[in-house]
PDB file of C-alpha atoms and ligand atoms in Angstrom:
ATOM      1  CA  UNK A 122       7.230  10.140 -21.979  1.00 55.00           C
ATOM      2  CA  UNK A 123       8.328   7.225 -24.013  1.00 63.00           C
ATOM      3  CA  UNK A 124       8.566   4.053 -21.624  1.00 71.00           C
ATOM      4  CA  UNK A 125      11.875   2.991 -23.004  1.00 68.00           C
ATOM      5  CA  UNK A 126      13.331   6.333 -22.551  1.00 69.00           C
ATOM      6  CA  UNK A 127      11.853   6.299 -19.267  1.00 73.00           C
ATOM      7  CA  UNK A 128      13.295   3.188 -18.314  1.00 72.00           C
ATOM      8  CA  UNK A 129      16.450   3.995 -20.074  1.00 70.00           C
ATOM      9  CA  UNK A 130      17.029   7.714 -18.446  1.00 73.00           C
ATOM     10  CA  UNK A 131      16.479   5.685 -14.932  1.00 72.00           C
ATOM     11  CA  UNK A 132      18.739   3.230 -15.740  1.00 70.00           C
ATOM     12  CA  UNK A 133      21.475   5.896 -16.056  1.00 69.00           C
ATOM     13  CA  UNK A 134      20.446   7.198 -12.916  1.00 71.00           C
ATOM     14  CA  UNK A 135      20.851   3.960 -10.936  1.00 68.00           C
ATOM     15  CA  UNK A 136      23.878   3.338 -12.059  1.00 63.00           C
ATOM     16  CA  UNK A 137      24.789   6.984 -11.129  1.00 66.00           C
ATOM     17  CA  UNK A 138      23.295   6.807  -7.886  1.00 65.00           C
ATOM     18  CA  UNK A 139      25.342   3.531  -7.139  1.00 62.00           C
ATOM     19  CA  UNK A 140      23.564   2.818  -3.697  1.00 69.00           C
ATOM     20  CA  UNK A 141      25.005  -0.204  -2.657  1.00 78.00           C
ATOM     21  CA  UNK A 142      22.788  -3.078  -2.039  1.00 85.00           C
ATOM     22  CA  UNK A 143      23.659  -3.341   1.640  1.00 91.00           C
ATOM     23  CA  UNK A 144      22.432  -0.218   1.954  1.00 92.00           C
ATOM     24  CA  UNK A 145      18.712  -1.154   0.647  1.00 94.00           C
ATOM     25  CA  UNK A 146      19.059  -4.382   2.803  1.00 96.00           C
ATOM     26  CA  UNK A 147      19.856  -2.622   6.231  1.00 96.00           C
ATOM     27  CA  UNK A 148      17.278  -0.356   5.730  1.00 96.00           C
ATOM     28  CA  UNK A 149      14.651  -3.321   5.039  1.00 96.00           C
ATOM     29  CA  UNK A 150      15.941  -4.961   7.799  1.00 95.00           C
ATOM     30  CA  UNK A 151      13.733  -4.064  10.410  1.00 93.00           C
ATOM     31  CA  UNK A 152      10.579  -5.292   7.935  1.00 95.00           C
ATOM     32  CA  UNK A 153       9.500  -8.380   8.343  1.00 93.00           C
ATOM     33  CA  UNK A 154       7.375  -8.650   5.099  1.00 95.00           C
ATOM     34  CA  UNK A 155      10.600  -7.763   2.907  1.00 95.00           C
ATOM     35  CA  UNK A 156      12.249 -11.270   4.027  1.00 93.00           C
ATOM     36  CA  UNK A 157       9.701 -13.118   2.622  1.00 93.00           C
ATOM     37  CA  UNK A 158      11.123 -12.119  -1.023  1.00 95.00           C
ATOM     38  CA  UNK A 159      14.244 -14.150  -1.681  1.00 95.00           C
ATOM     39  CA  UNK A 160      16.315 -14.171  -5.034  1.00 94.00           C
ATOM     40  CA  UNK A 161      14.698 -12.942  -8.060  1.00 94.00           C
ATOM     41  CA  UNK A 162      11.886 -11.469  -6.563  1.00 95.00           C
ATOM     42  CA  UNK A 163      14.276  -9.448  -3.774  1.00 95.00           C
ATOM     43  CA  UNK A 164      15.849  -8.149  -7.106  1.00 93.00           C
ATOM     44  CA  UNK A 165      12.758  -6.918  -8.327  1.00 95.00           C
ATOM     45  CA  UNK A 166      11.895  -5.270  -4.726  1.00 96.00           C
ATOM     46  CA  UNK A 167      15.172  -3.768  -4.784  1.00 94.00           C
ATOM     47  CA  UNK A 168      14.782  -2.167  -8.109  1.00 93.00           C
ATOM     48  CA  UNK A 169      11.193  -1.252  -7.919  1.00 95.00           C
ATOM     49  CA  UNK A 170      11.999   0.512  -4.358  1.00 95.00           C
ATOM     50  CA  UNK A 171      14.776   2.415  -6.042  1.00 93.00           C
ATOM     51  CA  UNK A 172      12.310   3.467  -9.441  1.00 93.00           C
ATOM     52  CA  UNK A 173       9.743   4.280  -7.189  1.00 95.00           C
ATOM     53  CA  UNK A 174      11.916   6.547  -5.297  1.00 92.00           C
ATOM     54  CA  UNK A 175      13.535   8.652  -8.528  1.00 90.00           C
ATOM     55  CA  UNK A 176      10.060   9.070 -10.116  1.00 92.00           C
ATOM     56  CA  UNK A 177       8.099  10.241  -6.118  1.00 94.00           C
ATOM     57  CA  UNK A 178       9.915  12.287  -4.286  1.00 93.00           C
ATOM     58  CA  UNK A 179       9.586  11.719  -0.655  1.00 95.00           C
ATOM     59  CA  UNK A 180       9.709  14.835   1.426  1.00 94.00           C
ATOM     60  CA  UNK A 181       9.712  15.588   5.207  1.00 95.00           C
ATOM     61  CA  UNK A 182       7.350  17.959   6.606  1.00 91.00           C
ATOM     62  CA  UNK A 183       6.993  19.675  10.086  1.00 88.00           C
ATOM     63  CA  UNK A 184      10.226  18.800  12.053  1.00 90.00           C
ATOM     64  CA  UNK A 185      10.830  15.684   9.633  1.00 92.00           C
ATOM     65  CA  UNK A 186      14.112  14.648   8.772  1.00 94.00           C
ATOM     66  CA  UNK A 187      14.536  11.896   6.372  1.00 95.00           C
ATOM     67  CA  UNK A 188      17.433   9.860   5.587  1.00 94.00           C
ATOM     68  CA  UNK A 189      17.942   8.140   2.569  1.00 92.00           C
ATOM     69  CA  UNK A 190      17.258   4.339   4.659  1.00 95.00           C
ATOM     70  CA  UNK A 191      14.263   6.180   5.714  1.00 96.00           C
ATOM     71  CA  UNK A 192      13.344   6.592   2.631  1.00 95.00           C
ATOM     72  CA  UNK A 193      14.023   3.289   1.079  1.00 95.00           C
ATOM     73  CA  UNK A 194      11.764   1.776   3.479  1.00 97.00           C
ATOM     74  CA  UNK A 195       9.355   3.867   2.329  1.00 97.00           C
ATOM     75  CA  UNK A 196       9.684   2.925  -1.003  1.00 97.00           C
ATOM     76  CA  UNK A 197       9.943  -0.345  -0.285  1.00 97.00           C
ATOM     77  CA  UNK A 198       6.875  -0.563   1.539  1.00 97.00           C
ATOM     78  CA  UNK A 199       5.542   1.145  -1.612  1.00 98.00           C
ATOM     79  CA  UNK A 200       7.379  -1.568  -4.101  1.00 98.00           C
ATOM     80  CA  UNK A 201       5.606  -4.176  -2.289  1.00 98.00           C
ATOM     81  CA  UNK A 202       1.625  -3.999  -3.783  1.00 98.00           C
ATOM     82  CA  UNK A 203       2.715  -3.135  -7.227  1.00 98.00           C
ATOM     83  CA  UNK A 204       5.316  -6.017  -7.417  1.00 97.00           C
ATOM     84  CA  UNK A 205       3.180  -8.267  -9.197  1.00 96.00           C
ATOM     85  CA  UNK A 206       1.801  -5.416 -11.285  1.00 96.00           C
ATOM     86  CA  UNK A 207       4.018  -2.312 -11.996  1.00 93.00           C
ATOM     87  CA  UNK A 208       5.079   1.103 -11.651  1.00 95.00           C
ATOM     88  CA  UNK A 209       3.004   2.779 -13.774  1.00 95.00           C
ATOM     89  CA  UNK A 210       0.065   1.457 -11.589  1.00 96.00           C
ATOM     90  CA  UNK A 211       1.200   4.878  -9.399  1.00 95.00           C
ATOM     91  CA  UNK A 212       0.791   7.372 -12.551  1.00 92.00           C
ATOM     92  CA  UNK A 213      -0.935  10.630 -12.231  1.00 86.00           C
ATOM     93  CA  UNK A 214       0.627  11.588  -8.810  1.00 90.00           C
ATOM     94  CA  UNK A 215       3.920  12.940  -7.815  1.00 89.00           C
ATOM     95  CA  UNK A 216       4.542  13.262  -3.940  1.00 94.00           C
ATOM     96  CA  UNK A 217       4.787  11.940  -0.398  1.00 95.00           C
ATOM     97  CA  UNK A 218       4.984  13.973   2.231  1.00 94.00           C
ATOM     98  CA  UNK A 219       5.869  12.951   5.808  1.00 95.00           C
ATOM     99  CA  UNK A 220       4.813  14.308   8.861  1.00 92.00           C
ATOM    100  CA  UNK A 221       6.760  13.391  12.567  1.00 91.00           C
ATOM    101  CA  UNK A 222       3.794  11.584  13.684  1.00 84.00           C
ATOM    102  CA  UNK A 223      -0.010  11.746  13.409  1.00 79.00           C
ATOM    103  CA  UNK A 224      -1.310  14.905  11.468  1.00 74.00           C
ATOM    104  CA  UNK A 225      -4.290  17.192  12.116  1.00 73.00           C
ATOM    105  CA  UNK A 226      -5.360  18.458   8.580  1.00 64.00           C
ATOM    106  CA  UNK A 227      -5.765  22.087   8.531  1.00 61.00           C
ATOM    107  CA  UNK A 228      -9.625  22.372   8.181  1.00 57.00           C
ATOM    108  CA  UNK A 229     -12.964  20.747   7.200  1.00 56.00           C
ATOM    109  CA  UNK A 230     -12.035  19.540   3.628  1.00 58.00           C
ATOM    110  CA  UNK A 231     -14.171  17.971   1.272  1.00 59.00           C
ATOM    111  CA  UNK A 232     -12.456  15.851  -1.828  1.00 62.00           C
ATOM    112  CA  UNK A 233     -13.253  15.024  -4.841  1.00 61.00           C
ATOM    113  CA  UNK A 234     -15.749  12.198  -4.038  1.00 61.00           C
ATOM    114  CA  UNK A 235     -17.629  13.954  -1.772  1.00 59.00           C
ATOM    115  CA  UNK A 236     -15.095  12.546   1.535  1.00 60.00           C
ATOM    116  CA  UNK A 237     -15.082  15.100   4.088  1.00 56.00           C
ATOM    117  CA  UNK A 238     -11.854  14.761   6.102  1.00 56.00           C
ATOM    118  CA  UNK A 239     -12.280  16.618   9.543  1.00 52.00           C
ATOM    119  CA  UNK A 240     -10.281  19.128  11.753  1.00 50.00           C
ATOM    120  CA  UNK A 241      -9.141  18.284  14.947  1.00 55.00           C
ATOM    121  CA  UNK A 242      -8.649  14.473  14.157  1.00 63.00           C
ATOM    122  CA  UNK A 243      -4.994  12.932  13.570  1.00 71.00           C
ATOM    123  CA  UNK A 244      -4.375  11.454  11.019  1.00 77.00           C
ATOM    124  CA  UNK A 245      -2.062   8.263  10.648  1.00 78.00           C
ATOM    125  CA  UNK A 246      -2.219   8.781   6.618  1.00 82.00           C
ATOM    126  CA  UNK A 247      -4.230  10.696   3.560  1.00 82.00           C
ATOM    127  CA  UNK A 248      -4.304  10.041   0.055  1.00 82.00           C
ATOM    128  CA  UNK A 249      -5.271  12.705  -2.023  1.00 78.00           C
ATOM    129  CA  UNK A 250      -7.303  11.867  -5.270  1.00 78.00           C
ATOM    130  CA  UNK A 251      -4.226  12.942  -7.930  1.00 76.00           C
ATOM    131  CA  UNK A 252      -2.760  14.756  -5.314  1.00 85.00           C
ATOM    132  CA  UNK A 253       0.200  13.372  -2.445  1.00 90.00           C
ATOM    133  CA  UNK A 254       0.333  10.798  -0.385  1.00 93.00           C
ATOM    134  CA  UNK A 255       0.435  12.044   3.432  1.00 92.00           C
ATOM    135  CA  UNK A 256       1.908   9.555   6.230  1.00 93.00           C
ATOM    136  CA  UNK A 257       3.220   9.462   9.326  1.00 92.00           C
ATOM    137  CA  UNK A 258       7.257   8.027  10.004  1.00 94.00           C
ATOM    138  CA  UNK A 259       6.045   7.232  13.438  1.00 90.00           C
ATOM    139  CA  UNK A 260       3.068   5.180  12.187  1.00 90.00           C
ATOM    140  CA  UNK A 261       5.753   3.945   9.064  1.00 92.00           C
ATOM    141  CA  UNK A 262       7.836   3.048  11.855  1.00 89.00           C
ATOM    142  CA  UNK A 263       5.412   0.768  13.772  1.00 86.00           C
ATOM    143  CA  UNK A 264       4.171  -1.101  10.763  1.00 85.00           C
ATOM    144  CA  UNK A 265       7.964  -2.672  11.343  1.00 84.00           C
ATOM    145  CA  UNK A 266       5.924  -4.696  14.410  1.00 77.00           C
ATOM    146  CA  UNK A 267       4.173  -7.593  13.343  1.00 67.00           C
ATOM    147  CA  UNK A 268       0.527  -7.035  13.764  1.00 76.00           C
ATOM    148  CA  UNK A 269      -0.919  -6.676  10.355  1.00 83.00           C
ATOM    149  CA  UNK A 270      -0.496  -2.664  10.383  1.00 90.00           C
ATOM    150  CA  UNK A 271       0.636  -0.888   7.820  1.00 95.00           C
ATOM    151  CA  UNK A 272       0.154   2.457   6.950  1.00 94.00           C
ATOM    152  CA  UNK A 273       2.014   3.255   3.255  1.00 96.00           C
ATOM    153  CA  UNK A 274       0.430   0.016   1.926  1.00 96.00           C
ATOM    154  CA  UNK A 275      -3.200   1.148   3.593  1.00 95.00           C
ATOM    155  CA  UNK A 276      -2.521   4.467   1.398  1.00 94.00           C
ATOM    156  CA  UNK A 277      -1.127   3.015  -1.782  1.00 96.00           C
ATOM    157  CA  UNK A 278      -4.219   0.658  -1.770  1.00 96.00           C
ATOM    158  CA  UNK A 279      -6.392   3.923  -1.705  1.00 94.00           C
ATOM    159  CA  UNK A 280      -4.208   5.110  -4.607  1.00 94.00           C
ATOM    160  CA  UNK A 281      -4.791   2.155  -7.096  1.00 96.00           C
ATOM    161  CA  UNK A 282      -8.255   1.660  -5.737  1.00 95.00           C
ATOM    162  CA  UNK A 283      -8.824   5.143  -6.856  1.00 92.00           C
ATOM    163  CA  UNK A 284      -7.284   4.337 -10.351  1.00 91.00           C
ATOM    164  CA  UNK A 285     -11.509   3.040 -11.355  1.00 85.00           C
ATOM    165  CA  UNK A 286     -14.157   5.619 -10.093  1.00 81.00           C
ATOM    166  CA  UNK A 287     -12.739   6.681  -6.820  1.00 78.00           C
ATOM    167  CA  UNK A 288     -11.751   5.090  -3.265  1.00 83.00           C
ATOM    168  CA  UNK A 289     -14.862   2.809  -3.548  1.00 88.00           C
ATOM    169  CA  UNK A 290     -13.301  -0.575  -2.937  1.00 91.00           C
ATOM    170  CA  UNK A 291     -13.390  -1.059  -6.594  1.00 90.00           C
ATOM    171  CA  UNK A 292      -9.908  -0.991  -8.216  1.00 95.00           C
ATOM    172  CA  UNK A 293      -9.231  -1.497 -11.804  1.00 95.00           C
ATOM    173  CA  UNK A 294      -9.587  -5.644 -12.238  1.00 96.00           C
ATOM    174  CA  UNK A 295      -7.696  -7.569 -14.342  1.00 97.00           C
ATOM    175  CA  UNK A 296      -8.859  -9.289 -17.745  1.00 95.00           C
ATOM    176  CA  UNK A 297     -10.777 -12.614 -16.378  1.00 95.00           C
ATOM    177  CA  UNK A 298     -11.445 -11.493 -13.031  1.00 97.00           C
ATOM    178  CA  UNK A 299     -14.995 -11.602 -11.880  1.00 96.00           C
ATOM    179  CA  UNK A 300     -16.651  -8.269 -10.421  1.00 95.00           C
ATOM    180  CA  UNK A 301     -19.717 -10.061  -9.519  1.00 96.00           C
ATOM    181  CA  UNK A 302     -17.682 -12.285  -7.134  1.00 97.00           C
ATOM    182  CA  UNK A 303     -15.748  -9.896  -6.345  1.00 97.00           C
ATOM    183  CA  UNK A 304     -18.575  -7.657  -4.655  1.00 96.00           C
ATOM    184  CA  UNK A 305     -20.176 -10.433  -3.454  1.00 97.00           C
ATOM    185  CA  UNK A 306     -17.144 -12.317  -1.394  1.00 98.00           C
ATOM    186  CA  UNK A 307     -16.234  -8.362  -0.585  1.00 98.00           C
ATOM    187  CA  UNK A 308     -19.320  -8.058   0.740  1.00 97.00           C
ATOM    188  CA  UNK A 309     -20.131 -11.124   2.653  1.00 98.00           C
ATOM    189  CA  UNK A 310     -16.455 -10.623   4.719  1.00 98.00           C
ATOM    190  CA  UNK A 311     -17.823  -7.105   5.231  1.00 97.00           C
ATOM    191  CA  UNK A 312     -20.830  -8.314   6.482  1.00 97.00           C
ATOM    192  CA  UNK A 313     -18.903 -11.073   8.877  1.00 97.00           C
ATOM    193  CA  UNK A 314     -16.848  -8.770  10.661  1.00 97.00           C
ATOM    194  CA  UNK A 315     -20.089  -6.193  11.289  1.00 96.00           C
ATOM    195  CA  UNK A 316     -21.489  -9.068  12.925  1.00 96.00           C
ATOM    196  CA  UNK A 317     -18.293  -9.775  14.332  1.00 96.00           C
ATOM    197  CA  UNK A 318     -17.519  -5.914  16.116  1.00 96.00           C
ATOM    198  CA  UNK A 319     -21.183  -6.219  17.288  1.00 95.00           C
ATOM    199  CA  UNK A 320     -20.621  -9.653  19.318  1.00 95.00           C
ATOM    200  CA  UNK A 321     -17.268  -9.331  20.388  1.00 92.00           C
ATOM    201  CA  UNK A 322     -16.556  -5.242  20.643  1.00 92.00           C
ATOM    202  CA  UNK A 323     -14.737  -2.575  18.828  1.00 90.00           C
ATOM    203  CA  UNK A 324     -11.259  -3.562  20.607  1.00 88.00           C
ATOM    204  CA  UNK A 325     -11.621  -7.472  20.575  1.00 88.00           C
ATOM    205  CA  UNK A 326      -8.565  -8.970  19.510  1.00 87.00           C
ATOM    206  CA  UNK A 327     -10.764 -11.813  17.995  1.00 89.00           C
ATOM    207  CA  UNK A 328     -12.068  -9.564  15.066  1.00 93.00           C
ATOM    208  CA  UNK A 329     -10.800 -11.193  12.159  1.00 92.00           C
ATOM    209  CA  UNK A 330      -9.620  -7.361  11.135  1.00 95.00           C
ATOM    210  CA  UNK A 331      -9.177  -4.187  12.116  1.00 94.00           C
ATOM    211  CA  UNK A 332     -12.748  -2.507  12.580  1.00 94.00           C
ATOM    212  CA  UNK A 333     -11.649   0.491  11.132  1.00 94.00           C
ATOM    213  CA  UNK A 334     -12.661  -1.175   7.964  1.00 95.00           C
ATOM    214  CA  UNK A 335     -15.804  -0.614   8.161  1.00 96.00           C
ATOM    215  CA  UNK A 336     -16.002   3.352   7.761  1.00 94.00           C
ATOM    216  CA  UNK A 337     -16.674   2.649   3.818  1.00 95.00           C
ATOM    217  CA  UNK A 338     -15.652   0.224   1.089  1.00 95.00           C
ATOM    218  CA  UNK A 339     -12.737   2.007   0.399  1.00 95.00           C
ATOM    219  CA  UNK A 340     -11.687   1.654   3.665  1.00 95.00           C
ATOM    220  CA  UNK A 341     -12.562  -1.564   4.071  1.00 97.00           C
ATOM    221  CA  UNK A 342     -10.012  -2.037   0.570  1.00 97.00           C
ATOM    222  CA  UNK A 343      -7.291  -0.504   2.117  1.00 96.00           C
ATOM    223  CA  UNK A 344      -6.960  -2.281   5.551  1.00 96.00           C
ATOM    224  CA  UNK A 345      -7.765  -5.747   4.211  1.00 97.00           C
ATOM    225  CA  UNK A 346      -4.884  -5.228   1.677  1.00 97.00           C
ATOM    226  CA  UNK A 347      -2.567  -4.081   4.693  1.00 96.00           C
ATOM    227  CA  UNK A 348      -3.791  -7.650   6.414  1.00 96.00           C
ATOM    228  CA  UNK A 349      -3.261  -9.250   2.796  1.00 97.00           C
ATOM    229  CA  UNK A 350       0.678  -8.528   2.881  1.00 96.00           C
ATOM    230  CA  UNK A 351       0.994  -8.031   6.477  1.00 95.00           C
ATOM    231  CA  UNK A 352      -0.716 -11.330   8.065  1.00 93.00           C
ATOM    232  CA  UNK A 353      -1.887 -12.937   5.008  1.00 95.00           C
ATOM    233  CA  UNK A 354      -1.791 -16.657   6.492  1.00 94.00           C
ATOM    234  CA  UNK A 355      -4.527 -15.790   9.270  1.00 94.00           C
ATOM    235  CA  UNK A 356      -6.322 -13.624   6.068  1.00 96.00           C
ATOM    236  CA  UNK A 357      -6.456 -16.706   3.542  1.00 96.00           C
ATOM    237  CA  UNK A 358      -7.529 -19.132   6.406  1.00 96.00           C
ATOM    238  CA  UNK A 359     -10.471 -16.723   7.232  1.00 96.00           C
ATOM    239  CA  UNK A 360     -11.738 -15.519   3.892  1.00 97.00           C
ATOM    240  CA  UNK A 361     -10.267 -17.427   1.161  1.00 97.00           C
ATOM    241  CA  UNK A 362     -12.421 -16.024  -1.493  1.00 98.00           C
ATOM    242  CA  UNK A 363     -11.747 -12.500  -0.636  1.00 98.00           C
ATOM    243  CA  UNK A 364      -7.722 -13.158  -0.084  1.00 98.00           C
ATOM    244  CA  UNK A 365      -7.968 -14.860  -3.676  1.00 97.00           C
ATOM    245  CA  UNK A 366      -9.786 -12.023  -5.558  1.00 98.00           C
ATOM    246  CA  UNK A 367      -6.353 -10.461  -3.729  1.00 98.00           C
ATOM    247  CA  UNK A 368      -4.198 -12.434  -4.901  1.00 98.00           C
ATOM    248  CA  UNK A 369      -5.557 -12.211  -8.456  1.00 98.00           C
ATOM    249  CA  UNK A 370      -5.515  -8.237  -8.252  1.00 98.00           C
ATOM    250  CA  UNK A 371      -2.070  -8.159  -6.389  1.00 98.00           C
ATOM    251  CA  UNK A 372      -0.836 -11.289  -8.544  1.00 97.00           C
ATOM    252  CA  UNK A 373       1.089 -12.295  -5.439  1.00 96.00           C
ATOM    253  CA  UNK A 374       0.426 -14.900  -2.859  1.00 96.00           C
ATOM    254  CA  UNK A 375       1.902 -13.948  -0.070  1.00 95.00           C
ATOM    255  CA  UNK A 376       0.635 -16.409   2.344  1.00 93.00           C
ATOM    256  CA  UNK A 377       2.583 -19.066   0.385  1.00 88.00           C
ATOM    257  CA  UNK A 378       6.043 -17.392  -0.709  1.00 70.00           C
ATOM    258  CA  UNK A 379       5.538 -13.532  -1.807  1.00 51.00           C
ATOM    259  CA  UNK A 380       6.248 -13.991  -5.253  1.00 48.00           C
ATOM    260  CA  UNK A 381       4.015 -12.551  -7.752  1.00 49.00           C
ATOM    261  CA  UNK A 382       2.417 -14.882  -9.636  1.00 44.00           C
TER     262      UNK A 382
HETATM  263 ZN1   ZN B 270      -7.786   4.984   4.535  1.00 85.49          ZN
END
């Protein structure tokens, strides 16, 4: 479709849907990340939150029942990596689905890149390669703590890491950005925080991030972008290459005011 009809045919719909903006702000209330975008750029959250939420329906699963505040803070929580980029970043896939709590995929699947996601594990999210995004409201609903958690952006940052070759830790990088340094300042924090789980332990709250990271370089993408908008002062201080290549992907710097740059 034509992007100004697009934009035009959801303009119409806005207005139509007339949610008032206190509604958007007491769902986002509860989020700590959303205060850090004031005036122009709490606009932009606002309205990218409400695009992202007439172009992906978000549907409950199981015994799920979702509100529409629910579901702004959802699509907030979306909003938030591809504020500095846009919408179209989340092209080629239509749906989240959410679960109670932690899933258990039906059976032994293997996706397209060869990922084999196991039975009998639960699952906190799932990103299917041009298929939905799968969370959790009770995991959703904990990323409102501050402790660098967060489970839509962990899944969203598979999605546009899967926009170039797969969920490889590669995404798509800008004009002027530098792959070379990107792999290698990727791969030296990589290599820090092996060393790191070795010394201190798996459940050390010294690890300079969550361990989890280290399953594969997709992985490793996902949570470090969670810690990116979630802590991103203790993230910059630690590994200011990597949190700039961020920054330059994200274009927002989030350790200094939130607003893309
Ligand atoms: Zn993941």
């Amino acid at each position: 479709m034509l992007k100004w009809l697009r934009n035009w045919r959801e303009d119409r719909h806005l207005a139509r849907l007339g949610w008032p903006d206190s509604a958007w702000e007491n769902a986002v209330a509860g989020w700590s990340v959303a205060q850090r975008y004031q005036g122009e750029q709490r606009r932009l959250l606002r309205d990218t939150a409400v695009r992202f939420l007439m172009r992906k329906p978000i549907v409950a699963a199981g015994s799920m029942e979702l509100d529409d505040a629910m579901r702004l803070l959802i699509a907030t929580m979306a909003a938030v990596p591809v504020l500095g980029l846009n919408l179209d970043w989340y092209a080629n896939w239509y749906t989240i689905i959410v679960y109670p709590q932690a899933f258990t995929p039906p059976g032994e699947v293997m996706d397209d890149y060869g990922i084999v996601h196991s039975e009998g594990h639960p699952l906190a999210g799932e990103a299917w390669h041009q298929g939905p995004v799968i969370l959790s409201w009770n995991d959703i609903e904990h990323a409102c703590h501050e402790d660098g958690y967060n489970v839509v952006i962990h899944e969203l940052a598979h999605k546009l890491d899967m926009r170039h070759d797969g969920p490889n830790g590669a995404p798509p990088l800008h004009r002027g950005m530098d792959q070379a340094a990107w792999s290698r300042d990727f791969s030296a924090a990589w290599e820090e925080l092996e060393a790191a789980v070795e010394r201190e332990g798996e459940d050390s709250e010294r690890l300079p991030l969550d361990p989890y990271a280290l399953v594969n370089p997709g992985e490793f993408f996902a949570v470090i972008s969670e810690a990116f908008f979630e802590r991103p002062v203790p993230l910059h201080k630690r590994w200011p290459a990597v949190y700039k290549h961020l920054g330059s992907f994200y274009r927002q710097d989030p350790a200094e005011t939130g607003a893309p740059h």
